[in-house]
Short mmCIF file of C-alpha atoms in Angstrom, two decimals:
data_model
loop_
_atom_site.label_atom_id
_atom_site.label_comp_id
_atom_site.label_asym_id
_atom_site.label_seq_id
_atom_site.Cartn_x
_atom_site.Cartn_y
_atom_site.Cartn_z
CA PRO A 267 0.13 0.07 0.40
CA ILE A 268 0.73 3.63 -0.53
CA SER A 269 1.85 5.93 2.66
CA GLY A 270 4.41 8.74 2.95
CA VAL A 271 2.38 11.45 0.90
CA SER A 272 3.75 14.98 1.17
CA LEU A 273 3.19 17.92 0.02
CA TRP A 274 5.07 20.99 -0.99
CA ALA A 275 4.50 24.23 -2.70
CA GLN A 276 7.17 26.90 -4.10
CA PRO A 277 6.85 29.81 -3.07
CA PRO A 278 7.44 27.66 0.56
CA GLY A 279 4.18 27.89 2.81
CA GLY A 280 1.85 28.44 0.70
CA GLN A 281 2.15 32.34 0.56
CA VAL A 282 1.39 33.96 -2.97
CA ALA A 283 0.98 37.32 -3.92
CA LEU A 284 -2.24 37.65 -6.49
CA GLY A 285 -1.64 37.35 -10.22
CA ASP A 286 2.26 35.38 -9.68
CA ARG A 287 3.00 31.29 -9.74
CA LEU A 288 2.51 28.41 -7.30
CA VAL A 289 3.83 24.95 -8.28
CA LEU A 290 2.84 22.30 -5.03
CA SER A 291 4.50 19.24 -5.66
CA CYS A 292 3.55 16.08 -4.54
CA ALA A 293 5.83 13.00 -2.88
CA VAL A 294 5.24 9.60 -1.99
CA ALA A 295 7.85 7.64 0.60
CA VAL A 296 6.20 4.02 -0.02
CA GLY A 297 4.51 2.65 -2.91
CA THR A 298 5.21 -0.07 -6.04
CA GLY A 299 3.61 0.02 -9.30
CA PRO A 300 3.00 3.13 -11.50
CA LEU A 301 1.48 5.38 -9.35
CA SER A 302 -1.01 8.48 -10.03
CA PHE A 303 -1.69 11.86 -9.00
CA SER A 304 -4.50 14.20 -7.91
CA TRP A 305 -4.70 17.59 -6.97
CA HIS A 306 -7.90 18.96 -4.82
CA ARG A 307 -9.46 21.67 -2.87
CA ARG A 308 -11.42 21.45 -0.35
CA GLY A 309 -14.88 22.39 -1.21
CA LEU A 310 -14.16 21.65 -5.11
CA VAL A 311 -15.55 18.19 -6.26
CA THR A 312 -13.33 18.48 -9.62
CA PRO A 313 -9.88 17.44 -9.16
CA LEU A 314 -7.54 20.51 -10.46
CA GLY A 315 -4.89 18.13 -12.36
CA THR A 316 -2.96 15.11 -12.37
CA GLY A 317 0.54 14.75 -12.40
CA PRO A 318 2.93 15.46 -9.34
CA HIS A 319 2.86 18.59 -10.03
CA LEU A 320 0.31 21.36 -10.06
CA ASP A 321 0.86 24.58 -11.18
CA LEU A 322 -1.39 27.82 -10.54
CA HIS A 323 -1.16 31.13 -11.60
CA VAL A 324 -3.30 32.85 -8.99
CA GLY A 325 -6.17 34.08 -9.05
CA ASN A 326 -8.36 36.05 -6.29
CA LYS A 327 -10.63 32.63 -5.61
CA ASP A 328 -7.18 30.22 -5.34
CA ASN A 329 -7.39 30.75 -1.06
CA GLY A 330 -8.09 27.40 0.86
CA HIS A 331 -7.10 23.55 1.85
CA TYR A 332 -5.01 22.04 -1.03
CA GLN A 333 -3.99 18.19 -1.16
CA CYS A 334 -2.36 15.73 -3.37
CA ARG A 335 -3.86 12.34 -3.71
CA ALA A 336 -1.57 9.48 -5.04
CA THR A 337 -3.06 5.97 -6.34
CA ASP A 338 -0.99 2.33 -7.37
CA GLY A 339 -4.56 1.12 -8.57
CA ASP A 340 -5.19 -1.06 -5.44
CA SER A 341 -4.40 1.93 -2.52
CA THR A 342 -5.01 5.45 -2.34
CA ALA A 343 -3.13 7.06 0.06
CA GLU A 344 -3.57 11.30 0.57
CA SER A 345 -1.24 14.18 1.78
CA LEU A 346 -2.04 16.64 4.94
CA PRO A 347 -3.64 19.68 3.59
CA LEU A 348 -1.92 22.70 3.07
CA HIS A 349 -3.34 26.05 3.35
CA VAL A 350 -2.31 28.24 0.59
CA THR A 351 -3.32 31.99 0.61
CA VAL A 352 -3.39 34.56 -1.09
CA LEU A 353 -1.52 38.03 -0.70
CA VAL A 354 -3.43 41.03 -2.29
CA THR A 355 -1.67 44.01 -2.24
CA PRO A 356 -3.69 47.32 -1.86
CA PRO A 357 -4.04 49.83 -4.54
CA MET A 358 -1.36 52.38 -3.98
CA ALA A 359 -3.15 55.87 -2.88
CA SER A 360 -2.72 58.17 -5.05
CA PRO A 361 -1.32 61.71 -4.12
#
C-alpha cells in the first residue's frame, strides 16, 4: 500500500501574491508500481489536475486547503492539507 504522501509548495509556506506562480509538488515515501496523482482543493468536487506537480497562476479564488492524492490502482493515500494564502496588495494611494 501507498504511504507517506507529502506535499510542498514553491514559494514555501503556500503564501503567494495575486497573479504570481505557485507550484505544488507531491511525493510518495512508500509505494510500488505505476503511481498516479490528482490534486484537490477543499470544497471542489473536480480534481484541479493530475501528475506530481500542480502549476497555478494565482487568482482571487485560489485561497484554500490543497491536497495531493496518490494511487497505485490498489490503494490510495492523501497528503496532509496545505493552506494556500493569496496575498492581495492594496492599491497605491494617489497623492
